[in-house]
C-alpha positions as a Markdown table, in Angstrom:
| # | Residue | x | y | z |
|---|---|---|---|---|
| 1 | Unk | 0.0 | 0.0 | 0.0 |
| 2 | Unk | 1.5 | 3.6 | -0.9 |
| 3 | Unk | 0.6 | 6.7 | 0.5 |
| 4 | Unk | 0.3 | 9.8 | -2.4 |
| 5 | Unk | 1.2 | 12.9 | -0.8 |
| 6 | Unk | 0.4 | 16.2 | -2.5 |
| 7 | Unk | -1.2 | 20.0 | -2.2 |
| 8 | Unk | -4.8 | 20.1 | -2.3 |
| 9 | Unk | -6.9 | 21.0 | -4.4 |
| 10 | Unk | -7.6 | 17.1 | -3.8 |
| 11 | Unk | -10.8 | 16.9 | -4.9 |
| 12 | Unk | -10.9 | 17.9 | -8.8 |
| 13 | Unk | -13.8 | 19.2 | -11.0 |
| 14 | Unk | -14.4 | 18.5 | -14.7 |
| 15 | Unk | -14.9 | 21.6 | -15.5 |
| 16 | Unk | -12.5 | 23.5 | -17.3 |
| 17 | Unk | -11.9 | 27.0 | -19.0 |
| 18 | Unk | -13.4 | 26.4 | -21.7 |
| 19 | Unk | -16.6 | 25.0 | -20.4 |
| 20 | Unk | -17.0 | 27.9 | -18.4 |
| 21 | Unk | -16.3 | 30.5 | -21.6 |
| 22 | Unk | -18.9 | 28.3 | -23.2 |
| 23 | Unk | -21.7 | 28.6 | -21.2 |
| 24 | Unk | -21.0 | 32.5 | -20.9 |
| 25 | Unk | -21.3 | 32.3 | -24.5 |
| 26 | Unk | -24.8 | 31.2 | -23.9 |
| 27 | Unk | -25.2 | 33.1 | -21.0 |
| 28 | Unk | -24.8 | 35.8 | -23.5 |
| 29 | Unk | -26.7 | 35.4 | -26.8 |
| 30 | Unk | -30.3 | 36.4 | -24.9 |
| 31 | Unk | -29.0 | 39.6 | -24.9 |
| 32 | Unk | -27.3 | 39.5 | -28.5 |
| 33 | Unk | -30.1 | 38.4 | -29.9 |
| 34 | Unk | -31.7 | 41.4 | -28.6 |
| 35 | Unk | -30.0 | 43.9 | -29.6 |
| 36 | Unk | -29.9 | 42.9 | -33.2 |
| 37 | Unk | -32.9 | 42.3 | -33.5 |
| 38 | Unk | -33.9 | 46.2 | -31.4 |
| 39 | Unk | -31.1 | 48.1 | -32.9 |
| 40 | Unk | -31.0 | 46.5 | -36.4 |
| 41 | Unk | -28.1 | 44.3 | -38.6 |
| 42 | Unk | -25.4 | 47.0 | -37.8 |
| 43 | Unk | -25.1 | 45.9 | -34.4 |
| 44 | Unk | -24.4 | 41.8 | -35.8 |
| 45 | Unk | -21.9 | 43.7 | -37.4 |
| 46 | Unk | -20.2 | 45.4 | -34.8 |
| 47 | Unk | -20.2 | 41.7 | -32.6 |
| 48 | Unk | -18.5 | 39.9 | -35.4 |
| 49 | Unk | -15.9 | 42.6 | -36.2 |
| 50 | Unk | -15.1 | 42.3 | -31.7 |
| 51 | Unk | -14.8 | 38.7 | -31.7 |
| 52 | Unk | -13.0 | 38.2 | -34.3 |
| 53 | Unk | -10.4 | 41.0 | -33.6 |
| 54 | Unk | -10.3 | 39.8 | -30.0 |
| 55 | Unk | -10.0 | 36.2 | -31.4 |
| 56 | Unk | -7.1 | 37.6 | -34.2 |
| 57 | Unk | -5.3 | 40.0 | -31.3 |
| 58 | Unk | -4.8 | 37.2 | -28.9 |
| 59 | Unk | -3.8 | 34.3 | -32.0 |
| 60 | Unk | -1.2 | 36.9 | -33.6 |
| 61 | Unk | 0.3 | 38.0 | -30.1 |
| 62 | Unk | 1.1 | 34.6 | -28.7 |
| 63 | Unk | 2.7 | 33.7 | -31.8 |
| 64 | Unk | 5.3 | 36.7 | -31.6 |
| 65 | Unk | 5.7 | 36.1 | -28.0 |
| 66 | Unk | 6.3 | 32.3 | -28.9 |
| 67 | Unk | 3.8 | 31.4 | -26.2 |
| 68 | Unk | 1.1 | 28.1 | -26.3 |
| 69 | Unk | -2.1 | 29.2 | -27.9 |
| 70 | Unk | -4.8 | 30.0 | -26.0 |
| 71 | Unk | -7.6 | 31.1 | -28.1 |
| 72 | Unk | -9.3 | 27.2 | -27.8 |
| 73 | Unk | -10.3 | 28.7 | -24.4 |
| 74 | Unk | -12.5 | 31.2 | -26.0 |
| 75 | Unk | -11.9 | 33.8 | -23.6 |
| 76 | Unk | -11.1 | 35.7 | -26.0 |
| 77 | Unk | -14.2 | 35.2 | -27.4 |
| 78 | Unk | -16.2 | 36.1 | -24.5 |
| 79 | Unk | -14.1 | 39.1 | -24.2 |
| 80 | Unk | -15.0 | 40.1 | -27.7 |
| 81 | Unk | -18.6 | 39.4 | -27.1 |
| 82 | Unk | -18.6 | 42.1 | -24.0 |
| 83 | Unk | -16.7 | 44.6 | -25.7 |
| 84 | Unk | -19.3 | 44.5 | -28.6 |
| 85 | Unk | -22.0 | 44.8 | -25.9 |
| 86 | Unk | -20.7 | 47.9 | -24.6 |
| 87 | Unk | -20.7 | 49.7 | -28.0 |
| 88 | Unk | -23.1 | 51.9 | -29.2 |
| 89 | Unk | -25.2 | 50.0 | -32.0 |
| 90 | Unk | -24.3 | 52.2 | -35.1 |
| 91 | Unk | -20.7 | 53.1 | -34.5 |
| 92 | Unk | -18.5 | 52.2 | -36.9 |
| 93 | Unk | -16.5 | 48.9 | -36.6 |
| 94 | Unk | -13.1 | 50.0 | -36.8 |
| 95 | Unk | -13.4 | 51.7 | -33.2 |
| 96 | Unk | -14.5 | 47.9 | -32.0 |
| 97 | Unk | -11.0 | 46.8 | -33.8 |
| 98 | Unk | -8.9 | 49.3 | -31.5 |
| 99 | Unk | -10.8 | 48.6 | -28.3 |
| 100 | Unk | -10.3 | 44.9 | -28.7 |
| 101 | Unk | -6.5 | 45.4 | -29.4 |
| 102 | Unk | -6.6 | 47.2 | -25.9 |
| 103 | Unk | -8.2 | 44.7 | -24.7 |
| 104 | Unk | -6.2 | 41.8 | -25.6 |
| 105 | Unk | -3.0 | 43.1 | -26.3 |
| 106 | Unk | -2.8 | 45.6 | -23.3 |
| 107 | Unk | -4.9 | 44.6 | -20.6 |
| 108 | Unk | -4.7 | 40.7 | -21.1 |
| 109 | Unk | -1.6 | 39.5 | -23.2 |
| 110 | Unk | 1.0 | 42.5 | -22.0 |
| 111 | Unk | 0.4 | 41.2 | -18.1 |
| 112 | Unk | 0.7 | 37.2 | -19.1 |
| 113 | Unk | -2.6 | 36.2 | -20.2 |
| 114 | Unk | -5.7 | 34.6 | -19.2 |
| 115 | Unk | -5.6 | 35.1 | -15.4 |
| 116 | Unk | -2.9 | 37.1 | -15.4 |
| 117 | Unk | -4.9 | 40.3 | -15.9 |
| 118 | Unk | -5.4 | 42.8 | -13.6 |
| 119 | Unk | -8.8 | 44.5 | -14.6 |
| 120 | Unk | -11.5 | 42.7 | -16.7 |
| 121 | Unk | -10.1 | 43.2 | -20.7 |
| 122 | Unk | -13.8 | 44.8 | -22.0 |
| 123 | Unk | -14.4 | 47.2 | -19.3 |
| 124 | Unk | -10.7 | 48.4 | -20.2 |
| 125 | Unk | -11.3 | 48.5 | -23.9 |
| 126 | Unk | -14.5 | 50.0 | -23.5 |
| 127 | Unk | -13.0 | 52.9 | -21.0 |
| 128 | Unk | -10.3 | 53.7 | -23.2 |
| 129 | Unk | -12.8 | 54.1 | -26.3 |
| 130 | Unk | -14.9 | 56.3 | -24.5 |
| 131 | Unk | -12.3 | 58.6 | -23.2 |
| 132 | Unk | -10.9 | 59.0 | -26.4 |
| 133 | Unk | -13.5 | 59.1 | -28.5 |
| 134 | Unk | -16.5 | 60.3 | -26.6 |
| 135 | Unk | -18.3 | 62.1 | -29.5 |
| 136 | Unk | -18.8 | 58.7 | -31.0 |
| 137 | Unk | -19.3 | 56.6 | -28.2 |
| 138 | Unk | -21.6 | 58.4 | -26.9 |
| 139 | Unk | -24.3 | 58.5 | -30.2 |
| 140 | Unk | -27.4 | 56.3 | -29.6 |
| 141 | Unk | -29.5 | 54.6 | -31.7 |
| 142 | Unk | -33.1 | 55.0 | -31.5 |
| 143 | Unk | -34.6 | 51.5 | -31.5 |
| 144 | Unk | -35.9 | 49.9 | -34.1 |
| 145 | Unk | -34.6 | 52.8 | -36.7 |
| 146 | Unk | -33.7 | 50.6 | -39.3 |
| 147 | Unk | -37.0 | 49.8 | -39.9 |
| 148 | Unk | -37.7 | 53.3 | -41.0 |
| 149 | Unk | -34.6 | 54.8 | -42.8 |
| 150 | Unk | -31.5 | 53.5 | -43.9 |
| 151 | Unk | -30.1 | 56.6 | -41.9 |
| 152 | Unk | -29.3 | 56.3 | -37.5 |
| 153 | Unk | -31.7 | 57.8 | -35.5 |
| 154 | Unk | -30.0 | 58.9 | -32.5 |
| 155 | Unk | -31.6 | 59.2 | -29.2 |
| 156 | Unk | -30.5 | 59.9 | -25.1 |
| 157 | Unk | -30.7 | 56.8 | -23.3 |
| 158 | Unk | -32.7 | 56.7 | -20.2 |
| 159 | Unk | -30.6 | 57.7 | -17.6 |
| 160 | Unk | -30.2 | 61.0 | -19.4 |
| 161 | Unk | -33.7 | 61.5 | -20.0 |
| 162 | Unk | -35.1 | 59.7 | -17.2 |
| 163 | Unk | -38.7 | 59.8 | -19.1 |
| 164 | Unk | -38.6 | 55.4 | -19.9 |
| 165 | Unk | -41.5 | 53.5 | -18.6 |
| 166 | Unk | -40.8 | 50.2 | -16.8 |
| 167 | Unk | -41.8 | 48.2 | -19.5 |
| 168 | Unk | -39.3 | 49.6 | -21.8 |
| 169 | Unk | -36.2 | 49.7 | -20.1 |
| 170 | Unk | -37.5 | 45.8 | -19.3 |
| 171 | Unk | -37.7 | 44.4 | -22.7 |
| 172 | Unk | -35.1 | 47.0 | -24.0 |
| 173 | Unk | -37.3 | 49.2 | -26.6 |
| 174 | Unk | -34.8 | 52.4 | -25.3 |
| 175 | Unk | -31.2 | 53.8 | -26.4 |
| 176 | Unk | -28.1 | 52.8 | -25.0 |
| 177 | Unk | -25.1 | 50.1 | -26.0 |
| 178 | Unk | -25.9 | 47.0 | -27.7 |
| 179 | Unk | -26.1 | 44.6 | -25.1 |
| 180 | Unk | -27.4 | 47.0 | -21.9 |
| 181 | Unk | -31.1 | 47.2 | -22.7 |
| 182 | Unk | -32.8 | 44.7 | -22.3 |
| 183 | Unk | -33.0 | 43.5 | -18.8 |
| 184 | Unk | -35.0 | 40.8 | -19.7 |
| 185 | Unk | -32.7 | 39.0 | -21.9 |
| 186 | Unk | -29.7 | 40.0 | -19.0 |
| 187 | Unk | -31.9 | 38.6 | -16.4 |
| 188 | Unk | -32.2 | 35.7 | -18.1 |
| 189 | Unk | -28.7 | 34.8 | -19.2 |
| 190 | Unk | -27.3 | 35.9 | -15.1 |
| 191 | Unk | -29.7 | 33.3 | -13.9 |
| 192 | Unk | -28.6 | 30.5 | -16.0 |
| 193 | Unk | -24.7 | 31.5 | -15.2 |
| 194 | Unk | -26.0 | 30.8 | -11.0 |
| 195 | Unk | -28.2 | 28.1 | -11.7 |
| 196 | Unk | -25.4 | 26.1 | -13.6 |
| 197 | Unk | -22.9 | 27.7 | -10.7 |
| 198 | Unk | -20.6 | 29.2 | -12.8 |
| 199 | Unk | -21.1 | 32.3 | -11.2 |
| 200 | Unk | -21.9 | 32.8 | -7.6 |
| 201 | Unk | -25.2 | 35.5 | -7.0 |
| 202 | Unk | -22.8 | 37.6 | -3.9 |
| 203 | Unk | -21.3 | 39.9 | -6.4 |
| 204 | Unk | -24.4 | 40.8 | -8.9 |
| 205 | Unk | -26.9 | 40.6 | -6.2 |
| 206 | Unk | -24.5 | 42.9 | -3.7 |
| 207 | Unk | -24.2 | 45.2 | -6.5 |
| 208 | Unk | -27.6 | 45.2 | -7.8 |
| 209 | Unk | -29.1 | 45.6 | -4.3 |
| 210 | Unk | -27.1 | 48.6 | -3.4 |
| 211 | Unk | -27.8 | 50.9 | -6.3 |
| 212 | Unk | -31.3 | 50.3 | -5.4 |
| 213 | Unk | -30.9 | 51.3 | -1.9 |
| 214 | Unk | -28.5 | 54.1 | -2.2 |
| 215 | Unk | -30.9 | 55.4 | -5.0 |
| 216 | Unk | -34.0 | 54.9 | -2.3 |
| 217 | Unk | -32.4 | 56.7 | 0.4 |
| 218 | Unk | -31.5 | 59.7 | -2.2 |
| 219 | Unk | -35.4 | 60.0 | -3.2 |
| 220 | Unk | -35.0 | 58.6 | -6.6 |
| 221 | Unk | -36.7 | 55.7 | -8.5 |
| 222 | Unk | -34.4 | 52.9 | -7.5 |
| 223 | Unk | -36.0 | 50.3 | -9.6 |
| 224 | Unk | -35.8 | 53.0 | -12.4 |
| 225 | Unk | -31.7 | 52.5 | -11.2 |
| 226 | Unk | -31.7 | 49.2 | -12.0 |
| 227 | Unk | -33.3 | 48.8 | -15.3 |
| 228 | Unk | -31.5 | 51.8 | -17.0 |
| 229 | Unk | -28.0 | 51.8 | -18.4 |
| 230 | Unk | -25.4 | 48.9 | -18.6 |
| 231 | Unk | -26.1 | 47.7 | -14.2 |
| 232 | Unk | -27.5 | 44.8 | -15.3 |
| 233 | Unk | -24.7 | 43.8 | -18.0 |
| 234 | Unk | -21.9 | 44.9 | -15.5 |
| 235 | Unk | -23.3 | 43.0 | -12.2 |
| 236 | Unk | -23.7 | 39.4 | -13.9 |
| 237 | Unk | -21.0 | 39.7 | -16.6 |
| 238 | Unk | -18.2 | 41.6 | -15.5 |
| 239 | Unk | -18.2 | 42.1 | -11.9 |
| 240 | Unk | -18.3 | 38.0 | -11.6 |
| 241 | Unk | -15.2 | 37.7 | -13.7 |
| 242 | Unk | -13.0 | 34.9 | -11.9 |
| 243 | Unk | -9.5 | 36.6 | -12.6 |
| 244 | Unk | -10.6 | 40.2 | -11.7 |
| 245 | Unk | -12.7 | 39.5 | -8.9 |
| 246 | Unk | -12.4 | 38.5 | -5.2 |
| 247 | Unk | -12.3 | 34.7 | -4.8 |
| 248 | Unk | -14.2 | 34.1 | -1.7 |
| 249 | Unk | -18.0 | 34.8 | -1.2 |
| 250 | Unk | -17.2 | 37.5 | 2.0 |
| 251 | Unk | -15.1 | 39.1 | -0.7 |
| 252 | Unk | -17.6 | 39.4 | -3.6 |
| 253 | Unk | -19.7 | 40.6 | -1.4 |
| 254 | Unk | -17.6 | 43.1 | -0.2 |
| 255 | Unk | -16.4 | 44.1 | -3.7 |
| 256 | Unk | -20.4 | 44.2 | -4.8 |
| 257 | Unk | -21.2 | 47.1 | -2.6 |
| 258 | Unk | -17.7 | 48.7 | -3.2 |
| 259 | Unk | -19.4 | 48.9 | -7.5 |
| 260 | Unk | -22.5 | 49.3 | -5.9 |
| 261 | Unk | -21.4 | 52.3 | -3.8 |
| 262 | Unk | -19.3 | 54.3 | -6.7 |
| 263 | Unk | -21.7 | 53.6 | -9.6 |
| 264 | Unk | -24.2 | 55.5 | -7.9 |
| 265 | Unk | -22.1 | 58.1 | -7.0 |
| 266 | Unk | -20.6 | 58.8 | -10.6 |
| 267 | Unk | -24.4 | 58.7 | -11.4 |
| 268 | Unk | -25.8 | 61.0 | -9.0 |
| 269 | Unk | -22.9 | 63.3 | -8.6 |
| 270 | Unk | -20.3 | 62.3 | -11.6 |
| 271 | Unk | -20.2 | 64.0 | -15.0 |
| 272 | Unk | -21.1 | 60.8 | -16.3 |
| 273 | Unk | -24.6 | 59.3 | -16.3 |
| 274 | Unk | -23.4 | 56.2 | -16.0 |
| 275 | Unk | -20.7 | 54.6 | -13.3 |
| 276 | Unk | -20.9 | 51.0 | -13.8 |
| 277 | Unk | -17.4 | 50.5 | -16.1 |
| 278 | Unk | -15.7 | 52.7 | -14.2 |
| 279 | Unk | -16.4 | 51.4 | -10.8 |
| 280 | Unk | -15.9 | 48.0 | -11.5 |
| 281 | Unk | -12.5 | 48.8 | -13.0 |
| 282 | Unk | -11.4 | 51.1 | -9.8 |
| 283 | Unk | -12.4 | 47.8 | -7.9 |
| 284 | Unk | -10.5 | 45.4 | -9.9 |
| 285 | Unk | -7.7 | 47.9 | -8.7 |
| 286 | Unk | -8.8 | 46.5 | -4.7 |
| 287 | Unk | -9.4 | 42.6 | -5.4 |
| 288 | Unk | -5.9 | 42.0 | -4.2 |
| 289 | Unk | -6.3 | 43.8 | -0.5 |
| 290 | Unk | -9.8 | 43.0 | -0.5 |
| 291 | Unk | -8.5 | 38.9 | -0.8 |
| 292 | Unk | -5.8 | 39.3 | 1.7 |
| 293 | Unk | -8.8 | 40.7 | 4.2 |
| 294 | Unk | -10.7 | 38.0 | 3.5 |
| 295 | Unk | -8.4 | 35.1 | 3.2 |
| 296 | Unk | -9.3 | 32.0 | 4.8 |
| 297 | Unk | -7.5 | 30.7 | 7.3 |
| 298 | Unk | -7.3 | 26.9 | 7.8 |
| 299 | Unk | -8.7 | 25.2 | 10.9 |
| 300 | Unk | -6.5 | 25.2 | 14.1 |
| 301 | Unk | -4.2 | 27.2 | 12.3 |
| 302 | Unk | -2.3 | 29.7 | 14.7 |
| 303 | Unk | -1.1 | 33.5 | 13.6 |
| 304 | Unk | 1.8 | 33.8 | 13.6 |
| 305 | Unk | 3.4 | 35.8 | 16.9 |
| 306 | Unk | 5.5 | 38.8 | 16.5 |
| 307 | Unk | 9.2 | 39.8 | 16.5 |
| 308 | Unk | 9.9 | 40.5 | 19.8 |
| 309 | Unk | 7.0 | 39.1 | 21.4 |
| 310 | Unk | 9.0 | 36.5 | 23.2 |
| 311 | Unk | 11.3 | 37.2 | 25.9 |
């Protein structure tokens, strides 16, 4: 009889990367579907030209860094996939090309790859886009336009006007970025990510939750809050992001309120109507001291004394 010894984990899972990338795929196509089908072909468009730039980026930058290949994972296609989201529905593809470059390249490849990174890739692309070309990132499309003229329609999205009825901002009939609108389809793609436990609900529900109750407290229409802009998108997609995010349910928690917490303040007192890129990335920025807080500390395990504490 022989005795095996080795580190733990020592129970293993069959689940792997590219499982979980997969059913975020599906997680996700609820709320493609959506948008093509509210803000017309262009949008179809604009989440090819993400994917496969992400796709290309990550393929032509392990090859010069003579690295193993990594775009079987699809991560990169997921990461595509969100960028795409987060673009208005009638910009013009090139702009999706440079955001996924800073996505891949900069944010995920320059800092060793998948897992490696230190803020979630789309949130980066997507912030660097809109600071540098706000004119155009920043032009909705009025829903449903295509039907009509051949021509964009723009429009404010809801968190600018504040005029949406419930039912709209639910099934999506407003403007904003391809893959925000519709809560319903978002809904429905966050629930099958918990119910098939690839993500856990502390982080989207602890973001969610405190919007609402921030928004209450300052005499605004927090479910209004919720409905309107990219919250939905940003709680179940990219605040659950295993690399960028806290890895133990007191810490997701903790970093849910922390997005929670500064999306409503860019919101209600930012120049900005809407916080929830930037406050996710700022706490991506905290997932390391917000891990060390809440590390986990094996049973009968004693802290270790000081220097100097013995005589």
């Amino acid at each position: 009889m022989s005795l095996n010894v080795s580190p733990s984990p020592h129970i293993h899972d069959n689940i792997s990367t590219r499982k979980v990338m997969l059913m975020v795929i599906i997680a996700l196509m609820p709320a493609c579907i959506a948008g093509v089908i509210i803000f017309g072909p262009m949008t179809l468009l604009n989440l090819a030209v993400c994917t496969v730039s992400c796709v290309f980026f990550e393929y032509i930058l392990r090859r010069i860094m003579k690295k193993p290949q990594t775009i079987s994972d699809l991560s990169a296609v997921v990461t595509g996939l969100l960028l795409g989201m987060n673009l208005p529905p009638a910009i013009n593809p090139l702009f999706g090309v440079i955001g996924s470059f800073v996505a891949i390249g900069i944010t995920k490849q320059l800092f060793g790859g998948i897992g490696q990174n230190f803020a979630n890739p789309a949130i980066v692309g997507r912030i660097v886009l809109m600071l540098s070309f706000t004119g155009h990132m920043s032009a909705w499309s009025a829903p449903f336009y295509y039907k009509n003229t051949a021509d964009a329609v723009t429009t404010a999205t809801p968190l600018v006007t504040k005029d949406a009825d419930y039912l709209s901002l639910f099934l999506g009939t407003t403007g904003g970025c391809i893959g925000e609108t519709c809560a319903l389809a978002l809904i429905i793609g966050g629930v099958f990510l918990m119910i098939t436990r690839i993500i856990t609900p502390h982080a989207p529900l602890a973001f969610i939750g405190t919007v609402a109750l921030l928004t209450f407290l300052a005499g605004d229409d927090p479910l209004y809050a919720i409905l309107s802009g990219g919250l939905m998108l940003g709680a179940f997609f990219m605040a659950t992001d295993y690399a960028t995010t806290p890895l133990t349910g007191k810490g997701k928690l903790i970093f849910g309120i922390g997005c929670g917490i500064l999306t409503f303040a860019i919101r209600k007192f930012g120049s900005y109507p809407e916080g929830v890129s930037f406050s996710i990335l700022l706490m991506n920025l905290l997932v390391p001291y917000i891990d060390r807080l809440c590390e986990l500390r094996p049973v009968g395990a004693k802290k270790p004394e000081k220097e100097g504490a013995k005589v």
